[in-house]
C-alpha positions as YAML, in Angstrom:
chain: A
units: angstrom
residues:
- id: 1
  name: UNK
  ca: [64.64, -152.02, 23.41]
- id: 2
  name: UNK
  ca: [66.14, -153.76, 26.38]
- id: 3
  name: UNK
  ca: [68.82, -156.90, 26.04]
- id: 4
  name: UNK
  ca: [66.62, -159.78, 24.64]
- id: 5
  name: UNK
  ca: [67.81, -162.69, 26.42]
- id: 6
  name: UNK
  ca: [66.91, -165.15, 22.92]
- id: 7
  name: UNK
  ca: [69.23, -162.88, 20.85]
- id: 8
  name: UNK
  ca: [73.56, -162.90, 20.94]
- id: 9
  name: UNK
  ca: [74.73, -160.06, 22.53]
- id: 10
  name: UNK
  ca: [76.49, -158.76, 19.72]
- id: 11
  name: UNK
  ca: [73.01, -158.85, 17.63]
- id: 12
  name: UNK
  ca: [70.93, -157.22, 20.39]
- id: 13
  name: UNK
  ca: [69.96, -153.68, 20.11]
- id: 14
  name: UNK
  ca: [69.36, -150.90, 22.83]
- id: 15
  name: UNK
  ca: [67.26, -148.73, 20.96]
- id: 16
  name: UNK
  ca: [63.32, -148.64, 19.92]
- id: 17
  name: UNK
  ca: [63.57, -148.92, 16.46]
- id: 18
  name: UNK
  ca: [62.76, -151.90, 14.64]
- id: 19
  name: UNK
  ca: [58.56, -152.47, 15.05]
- id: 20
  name: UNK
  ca: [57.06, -156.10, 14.67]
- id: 21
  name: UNK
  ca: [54.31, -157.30, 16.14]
- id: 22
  name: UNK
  ca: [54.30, -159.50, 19.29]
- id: 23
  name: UNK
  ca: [52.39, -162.52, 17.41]
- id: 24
  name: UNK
  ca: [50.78, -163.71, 14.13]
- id: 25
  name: UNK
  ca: [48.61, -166.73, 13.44]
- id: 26
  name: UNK
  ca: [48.19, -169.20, 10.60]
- id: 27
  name: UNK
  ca: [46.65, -172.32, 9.84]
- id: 28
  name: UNK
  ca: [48.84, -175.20, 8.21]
- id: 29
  name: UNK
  ca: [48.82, -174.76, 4.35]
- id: 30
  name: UNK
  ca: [47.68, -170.99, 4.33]
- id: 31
  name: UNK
  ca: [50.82, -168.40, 3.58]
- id: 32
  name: UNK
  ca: [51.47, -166.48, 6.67]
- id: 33
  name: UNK
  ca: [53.54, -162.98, 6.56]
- id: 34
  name: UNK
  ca: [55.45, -161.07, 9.02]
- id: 35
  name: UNK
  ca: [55.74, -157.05, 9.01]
- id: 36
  name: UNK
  ca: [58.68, -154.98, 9.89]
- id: 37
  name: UNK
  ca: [58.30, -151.40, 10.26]
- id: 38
  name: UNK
  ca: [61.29, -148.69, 10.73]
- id: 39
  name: UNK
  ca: [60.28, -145.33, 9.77]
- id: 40
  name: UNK
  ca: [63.05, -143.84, 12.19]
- id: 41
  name: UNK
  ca: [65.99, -145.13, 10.58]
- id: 42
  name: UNK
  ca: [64.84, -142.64, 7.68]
- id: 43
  name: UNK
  ca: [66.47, -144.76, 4.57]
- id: 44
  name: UNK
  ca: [70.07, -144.39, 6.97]
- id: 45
  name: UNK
  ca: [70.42, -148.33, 6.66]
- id: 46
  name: UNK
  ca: [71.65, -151.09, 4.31]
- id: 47
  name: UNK
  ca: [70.41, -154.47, 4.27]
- id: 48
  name: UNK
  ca: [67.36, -155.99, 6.20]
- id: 49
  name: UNK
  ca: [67.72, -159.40, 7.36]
- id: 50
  name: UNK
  ca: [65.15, -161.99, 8.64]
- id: 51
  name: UNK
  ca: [66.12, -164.95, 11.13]
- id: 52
  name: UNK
  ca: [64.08, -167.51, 13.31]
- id: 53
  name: UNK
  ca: [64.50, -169.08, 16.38]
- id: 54
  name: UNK
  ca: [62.61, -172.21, 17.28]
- id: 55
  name: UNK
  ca: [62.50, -173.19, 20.77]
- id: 56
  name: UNK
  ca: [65.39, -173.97, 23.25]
- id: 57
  name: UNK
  ca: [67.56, -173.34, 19.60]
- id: 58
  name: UNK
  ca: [70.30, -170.94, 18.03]
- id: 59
  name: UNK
  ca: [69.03, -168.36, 15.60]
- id: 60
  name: UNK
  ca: [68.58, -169.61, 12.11]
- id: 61
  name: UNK
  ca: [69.22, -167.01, 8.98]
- id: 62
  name: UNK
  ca: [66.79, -166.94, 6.70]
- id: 63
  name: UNK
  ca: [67.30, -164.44, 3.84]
- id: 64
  name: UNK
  ca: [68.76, -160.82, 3.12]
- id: 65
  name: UNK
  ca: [68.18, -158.17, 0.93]
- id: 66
  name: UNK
  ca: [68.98, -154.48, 0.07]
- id: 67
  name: UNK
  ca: [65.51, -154.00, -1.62]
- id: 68
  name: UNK
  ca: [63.09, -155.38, -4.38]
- id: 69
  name: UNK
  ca: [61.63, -159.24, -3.57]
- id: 70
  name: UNK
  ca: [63.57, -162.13, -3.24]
- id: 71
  name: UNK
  ca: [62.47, -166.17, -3.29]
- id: 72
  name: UNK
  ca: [64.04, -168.69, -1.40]
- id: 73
  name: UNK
  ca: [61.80, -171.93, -1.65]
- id: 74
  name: UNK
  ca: [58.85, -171.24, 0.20]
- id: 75
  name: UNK
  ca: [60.12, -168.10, 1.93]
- id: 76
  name: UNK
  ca: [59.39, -164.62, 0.26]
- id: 77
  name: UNK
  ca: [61.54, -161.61, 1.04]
- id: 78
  name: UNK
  ca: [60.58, -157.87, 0.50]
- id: 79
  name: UNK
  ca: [61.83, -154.63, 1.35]
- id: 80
  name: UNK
  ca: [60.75, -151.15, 0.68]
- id: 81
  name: UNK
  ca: [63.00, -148.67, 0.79]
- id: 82
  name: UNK
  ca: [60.31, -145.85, 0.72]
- id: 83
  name: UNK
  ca: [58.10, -147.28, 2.88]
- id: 84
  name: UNK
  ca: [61.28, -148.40, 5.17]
- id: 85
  name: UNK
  ca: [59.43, -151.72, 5.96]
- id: 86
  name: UNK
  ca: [60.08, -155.33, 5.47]
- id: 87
  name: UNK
  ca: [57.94, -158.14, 4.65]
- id: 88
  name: UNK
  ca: [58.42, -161.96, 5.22]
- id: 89
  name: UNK
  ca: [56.17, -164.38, 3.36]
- id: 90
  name: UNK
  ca: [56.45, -167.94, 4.45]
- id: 91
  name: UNK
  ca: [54.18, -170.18, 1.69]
- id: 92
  name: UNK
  ca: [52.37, -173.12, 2.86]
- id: 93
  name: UNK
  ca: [52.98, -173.11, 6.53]
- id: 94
  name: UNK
  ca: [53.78, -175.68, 8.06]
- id: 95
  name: UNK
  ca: [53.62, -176.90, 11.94]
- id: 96
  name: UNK
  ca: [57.88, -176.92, 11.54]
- id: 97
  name: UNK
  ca: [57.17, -173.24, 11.09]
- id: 98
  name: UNK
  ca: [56.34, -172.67, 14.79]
- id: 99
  name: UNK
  ca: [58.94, -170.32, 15.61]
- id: 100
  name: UNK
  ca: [59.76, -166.68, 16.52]
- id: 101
  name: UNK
  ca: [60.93, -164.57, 13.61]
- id: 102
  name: UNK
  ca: [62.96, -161.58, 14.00]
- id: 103
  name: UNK
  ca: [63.68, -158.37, 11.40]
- id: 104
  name: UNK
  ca: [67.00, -157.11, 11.99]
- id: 105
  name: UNK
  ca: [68.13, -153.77, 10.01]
- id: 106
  name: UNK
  ca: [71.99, -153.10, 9.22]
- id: 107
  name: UNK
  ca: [72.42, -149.47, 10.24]
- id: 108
  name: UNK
  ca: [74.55, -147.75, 7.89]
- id: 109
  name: UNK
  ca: [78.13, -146.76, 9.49]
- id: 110
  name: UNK
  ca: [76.93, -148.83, 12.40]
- id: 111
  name: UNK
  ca: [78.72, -152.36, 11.82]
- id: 112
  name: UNK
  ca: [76.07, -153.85, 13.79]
- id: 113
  name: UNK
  ca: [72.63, -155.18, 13.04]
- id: 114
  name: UNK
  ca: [69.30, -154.10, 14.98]
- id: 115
  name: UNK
  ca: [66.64, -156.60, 15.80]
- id: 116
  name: UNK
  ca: [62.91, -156.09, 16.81]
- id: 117
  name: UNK
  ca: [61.36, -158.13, 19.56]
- id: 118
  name: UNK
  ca: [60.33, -160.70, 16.83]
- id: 119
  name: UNK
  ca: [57.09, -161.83, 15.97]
- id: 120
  name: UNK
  ca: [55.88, -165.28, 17.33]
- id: 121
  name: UNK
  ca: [54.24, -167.46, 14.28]
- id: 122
  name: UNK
  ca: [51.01, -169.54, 15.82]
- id: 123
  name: UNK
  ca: [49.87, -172.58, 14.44]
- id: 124
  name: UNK
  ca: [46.63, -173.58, 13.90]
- id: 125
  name: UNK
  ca: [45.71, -177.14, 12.99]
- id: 126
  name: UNK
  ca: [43.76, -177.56, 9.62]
- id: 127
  name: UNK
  ca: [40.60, -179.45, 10.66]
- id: 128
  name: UNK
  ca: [38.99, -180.16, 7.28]
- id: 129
  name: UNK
  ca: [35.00, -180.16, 6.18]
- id: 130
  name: UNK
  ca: [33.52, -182.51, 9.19]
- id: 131
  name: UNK
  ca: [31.67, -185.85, 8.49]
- id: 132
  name: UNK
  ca: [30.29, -187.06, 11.39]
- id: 133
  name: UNK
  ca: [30.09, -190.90, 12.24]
- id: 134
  name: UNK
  ca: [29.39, -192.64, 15.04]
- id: 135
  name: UNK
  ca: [29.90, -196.38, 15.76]
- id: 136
  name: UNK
  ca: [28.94, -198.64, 18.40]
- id: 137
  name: UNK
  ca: [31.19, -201.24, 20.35]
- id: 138
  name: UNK
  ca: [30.71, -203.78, 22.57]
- id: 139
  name: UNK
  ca: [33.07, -205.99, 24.71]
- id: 140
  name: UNK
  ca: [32.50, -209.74, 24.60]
- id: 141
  name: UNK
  ca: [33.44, -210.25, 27.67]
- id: 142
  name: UNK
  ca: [30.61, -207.48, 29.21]
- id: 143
  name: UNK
  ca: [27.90, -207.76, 26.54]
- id: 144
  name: UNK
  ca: [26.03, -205.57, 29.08]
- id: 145
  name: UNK
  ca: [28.37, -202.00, 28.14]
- id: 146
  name: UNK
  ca: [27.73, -200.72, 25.37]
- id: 147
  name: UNK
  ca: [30.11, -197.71, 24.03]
- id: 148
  name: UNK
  ca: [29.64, -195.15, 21.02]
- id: 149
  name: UNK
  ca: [32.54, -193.76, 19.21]
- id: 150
  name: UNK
  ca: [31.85, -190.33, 17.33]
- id: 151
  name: UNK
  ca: [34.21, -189.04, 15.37]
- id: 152
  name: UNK
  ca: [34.78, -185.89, 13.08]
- id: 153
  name: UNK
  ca: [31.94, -183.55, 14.11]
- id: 154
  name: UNK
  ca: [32.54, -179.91, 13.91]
- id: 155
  name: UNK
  ca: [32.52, -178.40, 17.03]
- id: 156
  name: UNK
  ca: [32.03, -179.60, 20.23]
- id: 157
  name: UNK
  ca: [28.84, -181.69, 20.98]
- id: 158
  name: UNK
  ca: [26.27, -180.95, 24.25]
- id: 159
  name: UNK
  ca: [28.11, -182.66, 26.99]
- id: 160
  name: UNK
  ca: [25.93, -184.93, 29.66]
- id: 161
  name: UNK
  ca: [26.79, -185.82, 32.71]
- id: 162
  name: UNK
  ca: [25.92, -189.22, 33.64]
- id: 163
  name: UNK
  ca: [23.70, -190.11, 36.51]
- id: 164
  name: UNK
  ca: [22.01, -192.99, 38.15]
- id: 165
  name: UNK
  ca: [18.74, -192.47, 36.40]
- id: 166
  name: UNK
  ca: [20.40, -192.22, 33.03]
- id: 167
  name: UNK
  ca: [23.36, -194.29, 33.90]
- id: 168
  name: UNK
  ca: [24.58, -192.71, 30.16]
- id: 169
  name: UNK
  ca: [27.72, -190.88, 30.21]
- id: 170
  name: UNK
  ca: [29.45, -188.67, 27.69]
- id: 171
  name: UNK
  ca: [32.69, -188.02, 27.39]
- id: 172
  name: UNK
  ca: [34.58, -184.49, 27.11]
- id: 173
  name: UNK
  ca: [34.96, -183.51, 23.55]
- id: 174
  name: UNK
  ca: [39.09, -184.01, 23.37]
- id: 175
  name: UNK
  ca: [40.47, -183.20, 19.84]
- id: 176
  name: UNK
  ca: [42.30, -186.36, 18.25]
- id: 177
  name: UNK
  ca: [45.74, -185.17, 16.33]
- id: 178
  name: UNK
  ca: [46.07, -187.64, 14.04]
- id: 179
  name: UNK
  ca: [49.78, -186.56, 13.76]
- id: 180
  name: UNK
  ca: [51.13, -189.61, 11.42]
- id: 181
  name: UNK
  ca: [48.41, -187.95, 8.93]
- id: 182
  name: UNK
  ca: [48.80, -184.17, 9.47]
- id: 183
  name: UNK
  ca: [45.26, -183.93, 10.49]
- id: 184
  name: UNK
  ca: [42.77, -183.37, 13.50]
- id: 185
  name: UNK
  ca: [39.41, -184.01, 14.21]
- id: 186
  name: UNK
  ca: [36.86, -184.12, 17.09]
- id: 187
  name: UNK
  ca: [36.02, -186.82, 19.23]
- id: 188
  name: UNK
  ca: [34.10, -188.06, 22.20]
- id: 189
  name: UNK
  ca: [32.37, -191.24, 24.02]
- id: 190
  name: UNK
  ca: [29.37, -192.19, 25.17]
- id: 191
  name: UNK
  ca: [28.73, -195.36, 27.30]
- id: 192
  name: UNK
  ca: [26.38, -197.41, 29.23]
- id: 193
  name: UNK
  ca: [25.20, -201.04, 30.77]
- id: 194
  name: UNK
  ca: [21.32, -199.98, 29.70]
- id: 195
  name: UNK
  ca: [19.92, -202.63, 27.69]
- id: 196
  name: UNK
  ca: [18.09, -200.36, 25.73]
- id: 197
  name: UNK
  ca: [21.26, -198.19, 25.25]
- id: 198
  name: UNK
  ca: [21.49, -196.71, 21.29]
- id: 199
  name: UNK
  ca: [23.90, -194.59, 19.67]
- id: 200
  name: UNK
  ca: [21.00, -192.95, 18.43]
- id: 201
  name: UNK
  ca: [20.35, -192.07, 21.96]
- id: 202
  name: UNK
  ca: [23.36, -190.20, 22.97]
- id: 203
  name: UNK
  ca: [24.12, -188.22, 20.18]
- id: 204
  name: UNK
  ca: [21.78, -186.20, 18.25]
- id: 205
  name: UNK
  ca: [23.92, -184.53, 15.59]
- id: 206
  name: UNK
  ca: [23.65, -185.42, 12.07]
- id: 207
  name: UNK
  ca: [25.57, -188.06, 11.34]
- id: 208
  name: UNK
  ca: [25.91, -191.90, 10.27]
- id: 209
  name: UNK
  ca: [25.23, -194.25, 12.79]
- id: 210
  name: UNK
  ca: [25.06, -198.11, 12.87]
- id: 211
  name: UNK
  ca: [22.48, -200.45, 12.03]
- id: 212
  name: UNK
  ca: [20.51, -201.23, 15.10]
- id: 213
  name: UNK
  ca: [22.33, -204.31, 16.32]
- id: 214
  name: UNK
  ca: [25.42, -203.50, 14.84]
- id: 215
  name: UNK
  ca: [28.44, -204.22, 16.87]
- id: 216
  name: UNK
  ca: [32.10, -203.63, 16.52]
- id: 217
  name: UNK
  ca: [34.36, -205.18, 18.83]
- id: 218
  name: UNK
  ca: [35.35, -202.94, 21.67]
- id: 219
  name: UNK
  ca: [39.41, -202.55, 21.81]
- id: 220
  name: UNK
  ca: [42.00, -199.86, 21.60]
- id: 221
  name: UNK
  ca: [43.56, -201.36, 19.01]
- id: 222
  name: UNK
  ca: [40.15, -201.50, 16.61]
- id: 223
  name: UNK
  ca: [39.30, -197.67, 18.02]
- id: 224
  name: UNK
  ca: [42.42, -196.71, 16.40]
- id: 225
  name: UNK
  ca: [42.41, -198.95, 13.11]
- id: 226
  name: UNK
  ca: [38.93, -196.79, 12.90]
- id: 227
  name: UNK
  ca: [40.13, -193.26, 12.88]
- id: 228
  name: UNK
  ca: [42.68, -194.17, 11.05]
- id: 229
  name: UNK
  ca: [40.81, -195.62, 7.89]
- id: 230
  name: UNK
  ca: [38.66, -192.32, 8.34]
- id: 231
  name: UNK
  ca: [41.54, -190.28, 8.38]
- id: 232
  name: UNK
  ca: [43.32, -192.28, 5.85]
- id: 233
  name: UNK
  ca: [40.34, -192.10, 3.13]
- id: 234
  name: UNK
  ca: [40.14, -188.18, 3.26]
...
């Protein structure tokens, strides 16, 4: 294993012996582990130690242990002396999770410990059962332009591009992080100066849409109060 530049020198190790794996996933809430494998070190070792490192920071220490399981709040520690391998629990992840975790063995008679590569923890946002609504705004200064707001769909919605037959346009599907809340959801727009113009129209998911004639006034300020009474009520 050659000098890891995130690591302290006098941590680092020169040998290939500590195996994690380059990444691991998770989605916020789930419990997420992280294996460490050392089958060369043939039970010649004492304790195995976990640490993370979040970005552009020093390495944090987590836990230690000879063997058996240990519990520090929502981390789990486990090591198997027969198996010589390690496992890290972390309970409930959470986006402050994001991190890279190392495994580092101290090697009996050694005085030093040995660290894997570490194992990069991935997180996934939590985007909860979808319940599509759409609702329709209109500026009273250009009663002519009409835009739809849809919100909380599923996955992404069939994209149009507008032209000057249609003269509809819908938006990209962009994901709004609700980050106050801890939540996501998808989103798009659809807009146009057609008289005729409907919600109804543009989007042809399943979902709730407005009365016809049913206007909300068009500002950023209401577009947000929206998503967040959605996103508030969940």
């Amino acid at each position: 294993l050659k000098m890891n530049k995130s690591l302290p020198p006098s941590l680092a190790s020169e040998e290939t012996e500590i195996i994690q794996s380059s990444n691991v996933a998770a989605t916020i809430g789930t419990d997420v582990k992280f294996q460490c494998q050392y089958d060369n070190l043939k039970g010649n070792y004492d304790s195995v130690y976990w640490y993370l490192q979040r970005a552009n920071q020093r390495l944090t220490y987590i836990y230690h242990t000879f063997q058996g399981t240990m519990e520090l709040e929502r981390y789990q520690l486990s090591v198997d002396r027969k198996l010589s391998s390690s496992t890290l629990t972390i309970k409930h992840v959470q986006p402050r999770d994001r991190a890279i975790y190392y495994c580092g063995v101290n090697t009996a008679g050694a005085g030093r410990l040995t660290f894997g590569k570490g194992t990069q923890l991935i997180i996934q946002p939590s985007i909860k059962d979808p319940d599509p609504t759409v609702y329709q705004l209109r500026d009273s200064k250009f009663r002519n332009t009409s835009v739809c707001l849809f919100t909380d769909f599923e996955s992404p919605i069939n994209e149009t591009q507008g032209t000057k037959d249609s003269e509809v346009f819908i938006s990209k599907n962009p994901v709004l992080d609700m980050r106050s809340m801890d939540s996501k959801s998808n989103g798009a727009l659809a807009w146009s100066n057609k008289i005729d113009f409907t919600c109804r129209s543009a989007f042809t998911e399943n979902a709730s849409f407005p009365s016809p004639g049913e206007y909300l006034p068009l500002t950023l300020a209401h577009c947000i109060s929206l998503l967040l009474q959605r996103h508030g009520s969940a």
